[in-house]
mmCIF file of C-alpha atoms and ligand atoms in Angstrom:
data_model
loop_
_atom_site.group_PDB
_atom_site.id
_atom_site.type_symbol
_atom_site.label_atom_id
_atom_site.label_comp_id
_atom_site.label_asym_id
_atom_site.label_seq_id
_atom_site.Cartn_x
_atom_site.Cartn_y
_atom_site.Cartn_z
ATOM 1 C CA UNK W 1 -2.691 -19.083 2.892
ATOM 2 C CA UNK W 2 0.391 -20.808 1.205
ATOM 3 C CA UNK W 3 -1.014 -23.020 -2.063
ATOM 4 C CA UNK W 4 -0.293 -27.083 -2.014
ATOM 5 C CA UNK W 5 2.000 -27.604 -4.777
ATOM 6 C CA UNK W 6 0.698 -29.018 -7.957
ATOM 7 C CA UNK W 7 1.744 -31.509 -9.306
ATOM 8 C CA UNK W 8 0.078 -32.415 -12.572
ATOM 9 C CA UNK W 9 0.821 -35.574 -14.627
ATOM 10 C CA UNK W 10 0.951 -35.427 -18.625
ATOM 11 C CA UNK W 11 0.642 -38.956 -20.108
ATOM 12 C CA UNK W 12 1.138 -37.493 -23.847
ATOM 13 C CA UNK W 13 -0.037 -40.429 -26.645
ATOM 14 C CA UNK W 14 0.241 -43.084 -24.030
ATOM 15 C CA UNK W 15 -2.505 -44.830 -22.426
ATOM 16 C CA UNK W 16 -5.497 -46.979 -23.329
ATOM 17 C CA UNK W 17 -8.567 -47.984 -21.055
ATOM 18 C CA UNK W 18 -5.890 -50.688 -19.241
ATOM 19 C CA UNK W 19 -4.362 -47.456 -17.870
ATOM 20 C CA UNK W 20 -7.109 -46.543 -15.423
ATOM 21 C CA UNK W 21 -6.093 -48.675 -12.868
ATOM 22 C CA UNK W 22 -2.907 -46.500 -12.450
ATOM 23 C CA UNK W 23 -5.552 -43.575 -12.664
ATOM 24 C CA UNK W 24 -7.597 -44.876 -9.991
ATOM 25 C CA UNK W 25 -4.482 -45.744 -7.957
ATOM 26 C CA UNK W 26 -3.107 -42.311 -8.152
ATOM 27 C CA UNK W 27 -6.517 -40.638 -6.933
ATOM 28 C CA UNK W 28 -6.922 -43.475 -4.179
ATOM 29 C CA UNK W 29 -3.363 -42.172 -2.528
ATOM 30 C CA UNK W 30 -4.021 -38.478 -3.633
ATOM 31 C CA UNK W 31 -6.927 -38.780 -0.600
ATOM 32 C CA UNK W 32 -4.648 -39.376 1.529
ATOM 33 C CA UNK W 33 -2.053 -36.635 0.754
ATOM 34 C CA UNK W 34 -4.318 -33.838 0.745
ATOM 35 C CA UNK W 35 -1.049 -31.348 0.883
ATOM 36 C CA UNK W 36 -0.394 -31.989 -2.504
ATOM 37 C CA UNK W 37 -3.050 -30.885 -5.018
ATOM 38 C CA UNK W 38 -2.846 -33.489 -8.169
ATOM 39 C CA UNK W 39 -4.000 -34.026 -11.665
ATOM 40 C CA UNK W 40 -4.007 -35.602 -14.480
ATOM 41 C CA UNK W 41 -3.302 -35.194 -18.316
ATOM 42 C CA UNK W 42 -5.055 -38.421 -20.304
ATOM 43 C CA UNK W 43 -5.153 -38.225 -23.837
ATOM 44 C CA UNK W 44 -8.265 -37.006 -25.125
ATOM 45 C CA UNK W 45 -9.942 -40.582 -25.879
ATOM 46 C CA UNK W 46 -9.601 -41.397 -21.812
ATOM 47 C CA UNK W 47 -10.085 -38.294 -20.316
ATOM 48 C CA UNK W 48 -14.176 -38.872 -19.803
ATOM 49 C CA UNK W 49 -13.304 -42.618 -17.763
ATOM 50 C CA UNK W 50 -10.605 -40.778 -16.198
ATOM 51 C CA UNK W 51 -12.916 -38.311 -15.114
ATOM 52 C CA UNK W 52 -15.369 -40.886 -13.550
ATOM 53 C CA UNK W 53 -13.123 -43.559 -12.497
ATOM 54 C CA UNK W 54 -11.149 -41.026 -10.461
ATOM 55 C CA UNK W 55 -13.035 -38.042 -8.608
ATOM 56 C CA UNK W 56 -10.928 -36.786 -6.310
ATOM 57 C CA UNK W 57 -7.866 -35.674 -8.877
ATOM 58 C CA UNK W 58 -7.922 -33.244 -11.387
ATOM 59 C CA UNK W 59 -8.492 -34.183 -15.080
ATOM 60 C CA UNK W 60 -7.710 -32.156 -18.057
ATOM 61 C CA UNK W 61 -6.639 -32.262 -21.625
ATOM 62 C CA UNK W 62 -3.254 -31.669 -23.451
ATOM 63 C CA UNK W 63 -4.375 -29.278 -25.814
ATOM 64 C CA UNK W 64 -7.450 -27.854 -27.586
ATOM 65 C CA UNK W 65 -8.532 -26.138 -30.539
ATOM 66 C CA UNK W 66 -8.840 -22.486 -30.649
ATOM 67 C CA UNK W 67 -11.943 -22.186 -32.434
ATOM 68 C CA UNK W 68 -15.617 -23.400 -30.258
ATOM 69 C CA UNK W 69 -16.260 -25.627 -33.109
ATOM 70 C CA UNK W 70 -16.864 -26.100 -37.027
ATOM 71 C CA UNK W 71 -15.257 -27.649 -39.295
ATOM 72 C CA UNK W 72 -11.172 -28.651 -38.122
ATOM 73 C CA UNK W 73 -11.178 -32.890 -38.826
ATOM 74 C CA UNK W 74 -9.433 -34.089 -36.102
ATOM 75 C CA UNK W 75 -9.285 -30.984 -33.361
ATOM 76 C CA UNK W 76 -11.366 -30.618 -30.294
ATOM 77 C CA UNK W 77 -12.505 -27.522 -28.656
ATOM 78 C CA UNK W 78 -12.379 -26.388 -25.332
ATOM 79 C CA UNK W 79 -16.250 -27.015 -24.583
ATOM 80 C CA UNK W 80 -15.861 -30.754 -25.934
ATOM 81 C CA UNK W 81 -13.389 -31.101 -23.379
ATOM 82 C CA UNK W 82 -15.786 -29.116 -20.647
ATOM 83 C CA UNK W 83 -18.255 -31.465 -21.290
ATOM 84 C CA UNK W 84 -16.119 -34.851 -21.672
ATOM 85 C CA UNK W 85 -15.614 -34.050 -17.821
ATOM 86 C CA UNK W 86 -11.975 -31.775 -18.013
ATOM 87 C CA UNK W 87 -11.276 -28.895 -15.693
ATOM 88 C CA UNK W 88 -8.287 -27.945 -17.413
ATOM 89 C CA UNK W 89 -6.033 -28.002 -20.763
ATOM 90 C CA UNK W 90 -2.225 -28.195 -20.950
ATOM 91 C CA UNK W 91 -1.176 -24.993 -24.358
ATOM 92 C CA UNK W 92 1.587 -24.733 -25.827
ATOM 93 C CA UNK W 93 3.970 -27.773 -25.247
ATOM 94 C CA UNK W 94 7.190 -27.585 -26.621
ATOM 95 C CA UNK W 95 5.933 -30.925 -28.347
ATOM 96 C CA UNK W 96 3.804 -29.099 -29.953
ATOM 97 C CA UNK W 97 5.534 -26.088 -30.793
ATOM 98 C CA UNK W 98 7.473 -28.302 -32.532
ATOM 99 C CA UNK W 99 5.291 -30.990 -33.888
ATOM 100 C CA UNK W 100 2.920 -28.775 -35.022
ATOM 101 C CA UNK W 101 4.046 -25.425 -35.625
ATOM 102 C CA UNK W 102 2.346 -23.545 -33.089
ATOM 103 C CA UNK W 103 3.247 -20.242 -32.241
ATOM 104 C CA UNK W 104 2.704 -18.072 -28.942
ATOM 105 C CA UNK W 105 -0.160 -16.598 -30.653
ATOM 106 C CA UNK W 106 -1.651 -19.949 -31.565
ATOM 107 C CA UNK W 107 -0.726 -21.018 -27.587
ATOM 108 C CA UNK W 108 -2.652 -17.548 -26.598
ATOM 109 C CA UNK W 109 -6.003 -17.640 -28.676
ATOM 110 C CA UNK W 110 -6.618 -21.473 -27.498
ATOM 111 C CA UNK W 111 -5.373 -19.990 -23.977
ATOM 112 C CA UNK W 112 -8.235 -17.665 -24.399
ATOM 113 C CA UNK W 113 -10.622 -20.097 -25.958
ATOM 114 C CA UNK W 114 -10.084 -22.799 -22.937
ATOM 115 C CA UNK W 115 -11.124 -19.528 -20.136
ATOM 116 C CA UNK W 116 -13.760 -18.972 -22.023
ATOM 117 C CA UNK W 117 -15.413 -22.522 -21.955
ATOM 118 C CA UNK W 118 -14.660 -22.370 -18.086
ATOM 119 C CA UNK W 119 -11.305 -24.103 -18.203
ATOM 120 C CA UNK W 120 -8.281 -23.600 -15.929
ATOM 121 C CA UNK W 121 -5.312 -23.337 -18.180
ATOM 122 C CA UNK W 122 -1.656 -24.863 -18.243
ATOM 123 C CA UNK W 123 0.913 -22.330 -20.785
ATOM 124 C CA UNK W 124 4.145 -23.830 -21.182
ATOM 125 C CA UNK W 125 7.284 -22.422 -21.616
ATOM 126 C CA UNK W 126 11.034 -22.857 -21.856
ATOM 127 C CA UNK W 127 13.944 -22.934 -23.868
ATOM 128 C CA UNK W 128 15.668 -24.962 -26.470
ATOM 129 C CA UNK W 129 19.142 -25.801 -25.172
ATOM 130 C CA UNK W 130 21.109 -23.936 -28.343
ATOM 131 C CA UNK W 131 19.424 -20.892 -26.607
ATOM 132 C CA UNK W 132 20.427 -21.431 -23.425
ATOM 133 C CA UNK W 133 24.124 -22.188 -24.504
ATOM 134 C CA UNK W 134 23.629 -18.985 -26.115
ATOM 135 C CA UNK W 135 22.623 -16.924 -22.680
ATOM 136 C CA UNK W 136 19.055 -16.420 -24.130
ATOM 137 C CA UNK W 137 16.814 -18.522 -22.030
ATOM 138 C CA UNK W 138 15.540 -15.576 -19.957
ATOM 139 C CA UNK W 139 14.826 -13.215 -22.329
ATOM 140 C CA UNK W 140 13.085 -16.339 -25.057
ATOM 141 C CA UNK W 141 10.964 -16.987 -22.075
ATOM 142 C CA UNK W 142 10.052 -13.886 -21.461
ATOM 143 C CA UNK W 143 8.918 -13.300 -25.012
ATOM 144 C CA UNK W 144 7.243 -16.405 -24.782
ATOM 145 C CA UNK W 145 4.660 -15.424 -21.386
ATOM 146 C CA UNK W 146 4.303 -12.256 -23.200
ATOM 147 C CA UNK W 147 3.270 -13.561 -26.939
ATOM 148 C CA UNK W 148 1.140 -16.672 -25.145
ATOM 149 C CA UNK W 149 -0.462 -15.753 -22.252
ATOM 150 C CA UNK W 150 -4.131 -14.714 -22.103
ATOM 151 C CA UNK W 151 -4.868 -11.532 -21.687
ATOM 152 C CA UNK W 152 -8.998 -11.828 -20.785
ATOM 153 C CA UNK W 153 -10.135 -10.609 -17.502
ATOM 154 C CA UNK W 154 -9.479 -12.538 -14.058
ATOM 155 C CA UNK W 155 -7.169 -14.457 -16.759
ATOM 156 C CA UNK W 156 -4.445 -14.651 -13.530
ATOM 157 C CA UNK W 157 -6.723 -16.744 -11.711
ATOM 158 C CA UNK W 158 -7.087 -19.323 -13.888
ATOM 159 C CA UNK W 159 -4.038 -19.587 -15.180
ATOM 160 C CA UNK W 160 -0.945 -21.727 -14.357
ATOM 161 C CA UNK W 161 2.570 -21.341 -15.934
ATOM 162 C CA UNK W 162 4.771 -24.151 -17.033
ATOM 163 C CA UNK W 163 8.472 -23.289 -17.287
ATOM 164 C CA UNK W 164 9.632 -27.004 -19.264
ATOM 165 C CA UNK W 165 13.516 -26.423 -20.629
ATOM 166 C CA UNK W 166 12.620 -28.156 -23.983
ATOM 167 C CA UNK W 167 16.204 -29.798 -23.615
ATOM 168 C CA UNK W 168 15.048 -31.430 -19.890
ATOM 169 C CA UNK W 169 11.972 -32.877 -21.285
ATOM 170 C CA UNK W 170 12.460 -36.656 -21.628
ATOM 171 C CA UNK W 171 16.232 -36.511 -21.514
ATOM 172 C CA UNK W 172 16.919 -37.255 -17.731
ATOM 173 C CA UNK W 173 18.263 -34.410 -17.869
ATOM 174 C CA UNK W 174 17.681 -31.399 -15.421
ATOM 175 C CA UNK W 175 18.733 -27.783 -14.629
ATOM 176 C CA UNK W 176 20.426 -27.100 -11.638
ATOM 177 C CA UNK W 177 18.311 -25.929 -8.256
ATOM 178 C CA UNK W 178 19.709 -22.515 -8.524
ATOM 179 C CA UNK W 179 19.289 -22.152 -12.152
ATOM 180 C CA UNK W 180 15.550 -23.025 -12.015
ATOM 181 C CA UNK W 181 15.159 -20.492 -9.038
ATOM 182 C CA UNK W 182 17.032 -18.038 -11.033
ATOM 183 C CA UNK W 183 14.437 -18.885 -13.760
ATOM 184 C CA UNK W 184 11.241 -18.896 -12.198
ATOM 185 C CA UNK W 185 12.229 -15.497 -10.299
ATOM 186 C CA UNK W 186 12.305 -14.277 -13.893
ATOM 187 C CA UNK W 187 9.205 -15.904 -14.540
ATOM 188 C CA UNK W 188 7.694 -14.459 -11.485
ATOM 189 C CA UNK W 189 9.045 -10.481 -12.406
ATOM 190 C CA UNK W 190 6.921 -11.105 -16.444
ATOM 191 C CA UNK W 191 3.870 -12.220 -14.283
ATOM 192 C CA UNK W 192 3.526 -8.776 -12.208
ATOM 193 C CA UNK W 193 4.631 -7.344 -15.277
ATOM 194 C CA UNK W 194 1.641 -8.772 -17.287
ATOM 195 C CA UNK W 195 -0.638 -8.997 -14.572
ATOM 196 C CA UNK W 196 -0.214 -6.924 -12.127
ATOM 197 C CA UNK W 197 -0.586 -8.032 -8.364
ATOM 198 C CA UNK W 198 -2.702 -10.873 -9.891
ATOM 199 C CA UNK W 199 0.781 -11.939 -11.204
ATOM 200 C CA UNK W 200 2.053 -12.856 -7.901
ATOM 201 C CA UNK W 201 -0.126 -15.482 -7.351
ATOM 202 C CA UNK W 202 0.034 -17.216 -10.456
ATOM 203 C CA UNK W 203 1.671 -20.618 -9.912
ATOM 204 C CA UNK W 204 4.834 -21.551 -11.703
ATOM 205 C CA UNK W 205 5.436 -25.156 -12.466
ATOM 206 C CA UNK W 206 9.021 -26.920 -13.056
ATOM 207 C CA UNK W 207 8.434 -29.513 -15.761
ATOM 208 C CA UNK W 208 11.534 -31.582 -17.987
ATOM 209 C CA UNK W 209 12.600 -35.467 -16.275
ATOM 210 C CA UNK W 210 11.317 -34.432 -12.571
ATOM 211 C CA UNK W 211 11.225 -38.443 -10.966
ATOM 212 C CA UNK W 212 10.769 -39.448 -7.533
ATOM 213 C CA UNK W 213 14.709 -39.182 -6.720
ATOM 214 C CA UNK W 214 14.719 -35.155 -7.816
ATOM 215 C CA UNK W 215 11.344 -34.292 -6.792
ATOM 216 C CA UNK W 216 12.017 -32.943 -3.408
ATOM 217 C CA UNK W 217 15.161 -30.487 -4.178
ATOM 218 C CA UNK W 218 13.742 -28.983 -7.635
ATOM 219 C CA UNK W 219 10.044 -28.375 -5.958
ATOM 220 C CA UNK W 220 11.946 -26.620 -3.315
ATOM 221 C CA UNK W 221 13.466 -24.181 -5.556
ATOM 222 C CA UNK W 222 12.760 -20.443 -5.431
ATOM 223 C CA UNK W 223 9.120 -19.622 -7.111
ATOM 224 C CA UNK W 224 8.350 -23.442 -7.729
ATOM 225 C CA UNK W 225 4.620 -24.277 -7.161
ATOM 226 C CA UNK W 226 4.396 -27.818 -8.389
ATOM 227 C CA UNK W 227 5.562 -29.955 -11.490
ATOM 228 C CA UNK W 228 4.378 -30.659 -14.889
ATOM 229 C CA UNK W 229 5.292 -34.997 -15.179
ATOM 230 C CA UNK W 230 5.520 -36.711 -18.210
ATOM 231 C CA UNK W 231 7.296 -39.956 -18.331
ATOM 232 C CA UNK W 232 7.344 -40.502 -14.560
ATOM 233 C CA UNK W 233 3.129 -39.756 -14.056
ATOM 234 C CA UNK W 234 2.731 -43.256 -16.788
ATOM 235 C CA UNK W 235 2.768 -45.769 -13.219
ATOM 236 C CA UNK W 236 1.179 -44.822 -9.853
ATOM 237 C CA UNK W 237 3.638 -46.001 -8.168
ATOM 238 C CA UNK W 238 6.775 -43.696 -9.695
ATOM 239 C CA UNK W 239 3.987 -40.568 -9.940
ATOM 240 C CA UNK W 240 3.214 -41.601 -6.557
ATOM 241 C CA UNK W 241 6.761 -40.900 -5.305
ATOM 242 C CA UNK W 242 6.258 -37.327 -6.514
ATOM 243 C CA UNK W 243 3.471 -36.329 -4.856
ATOM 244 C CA UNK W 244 4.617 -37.771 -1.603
ATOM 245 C CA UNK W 245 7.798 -35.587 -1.619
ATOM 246 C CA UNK W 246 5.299 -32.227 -2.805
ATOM 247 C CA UNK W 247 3.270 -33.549 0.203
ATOM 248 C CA UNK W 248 6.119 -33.596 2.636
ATOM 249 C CA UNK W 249 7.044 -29.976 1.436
ATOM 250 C CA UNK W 250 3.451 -28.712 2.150
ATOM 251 C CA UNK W 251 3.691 -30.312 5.493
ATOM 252 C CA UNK W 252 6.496 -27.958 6.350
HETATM 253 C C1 PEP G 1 6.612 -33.082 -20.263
HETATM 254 O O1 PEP G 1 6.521 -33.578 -21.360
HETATM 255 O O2 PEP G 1 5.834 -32.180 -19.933
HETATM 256 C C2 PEP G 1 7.641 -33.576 -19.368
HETATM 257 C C3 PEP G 1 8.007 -32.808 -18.378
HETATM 258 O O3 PEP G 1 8.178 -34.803 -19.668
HETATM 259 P P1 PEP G 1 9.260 -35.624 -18.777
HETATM 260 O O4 PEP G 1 8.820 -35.524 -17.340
HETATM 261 O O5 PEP G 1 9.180 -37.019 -19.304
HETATM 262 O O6 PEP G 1 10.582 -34.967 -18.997
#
């Protein structure tokens, strides 16, 4: 059976407790589009309210630690976000990558971590746009799934891929349809590479300024299972318009 496309909100370090209302609003429509699977990414403080104020979505975290606890000031570990209600965890965002120096070994031991506390896991990927002006987004991507994605057994099943360009993300800017088929075909060839059949059913994401009036032609594109949202997931009613048009899609 064909998989609903995902589309999966990231709200970043925005949102306070007057957010949940746009929570709640997003899981009271995601009832009725049941052909679109959705979730959401709350900062760590809300994820716990998210989780109970909205129980039909998804909820999950946008990052963990790699360790299962001790003494990190400031980090939290996959099983604190297990038990403050998350199902999954968003690794290795180019905002981190930058921000914080993390490498694709980094993104693959908390990859590893957040299986092992029972957590569905998000790896992102993509290039920075001085690569791809230099014909190198294929191959940096590739090197990227390779160095970042976990390795553990059944990891396939559990994990989602997230190709963000970094120079899309928060720009308004976007590849083209074909160049983000072209890309998550490559995607798709690393997956079977890495994991075998497994790999096949891995789903890839699209992520970098996807907004109600693009939705529907990039989650069209060759190999695209859903979208990773950041600046259009922060209202219900512009997140909304994305997971009507993945919802239209799964109806056909
Ligand atoms: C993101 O940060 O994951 C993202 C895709 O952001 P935006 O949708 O705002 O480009």
């Amino acid at each position: 059976m064909a998989q609903r496309l995902y589309i999966v909100g990231n709200w970043k370090m925005q949102g306070t407790r007057a957010m949940l209302s746009e929570a709640r609003a997003i899981d009271r429509a995601a009832e009725r589009l049941i052909k679109a699977e959705v979730a959401l990414a709350p900062p760590f403080t809300l994820i716990h309210a998210t989780r109970k104020e909205a129980g039909l979505i998804g909820v999950g975290a946008q990052d963990c630690h790699a360790a299962e606890g001790g003494a990190h000031t400031g980090d939290i570990s996959a099983p604190m976000l297990k038990d403050a209600g998350a199902g999954f965890v968003i690794v290795g965002h180019s905002e981190r990558r930058a921000d914080h120096g993390e490498t694709d070994a980094d993104v693959k031991a908390k990859a590893e971590a957040a299986l092992a506390a029972g957590l569905a896991v998000i790896v992102c990927v993509g290039e920075t746009e001085a690569q791809r002006d230099a014909g190198e987004a294929e191959s940096v991507v590739a090197a990227q799934l390779d160095g970042s994605l976990p390795r553990a057994e059944g990891a396939a099943d559990k994990v989602t891929v997230a190709y963000e360009p970094v120079w899309a993300i928060g720009t308004g800017r976007t590849p083209t349809v074909e160049d983000v088929g072209q890309m998550h075909r490559s995607i798709r060839a690393r997956l079977t590479d890495i994991y075998g059949e497994a790999g096949a059913h891995v789903r890839i994401l699209y992520g970098g300024s996807v907004k109600p009036d693009n939705a529907a032609e990039l989650l069209a594109a060759d190999e695209v299972g859903g979208a990773l949202v950041g600046g259009a997931s922060l209202t219900a009613e512009s997140f909304l318009g994305i997971i009507v048009a993945a919802a239209e899609l799964g109806e056909g």
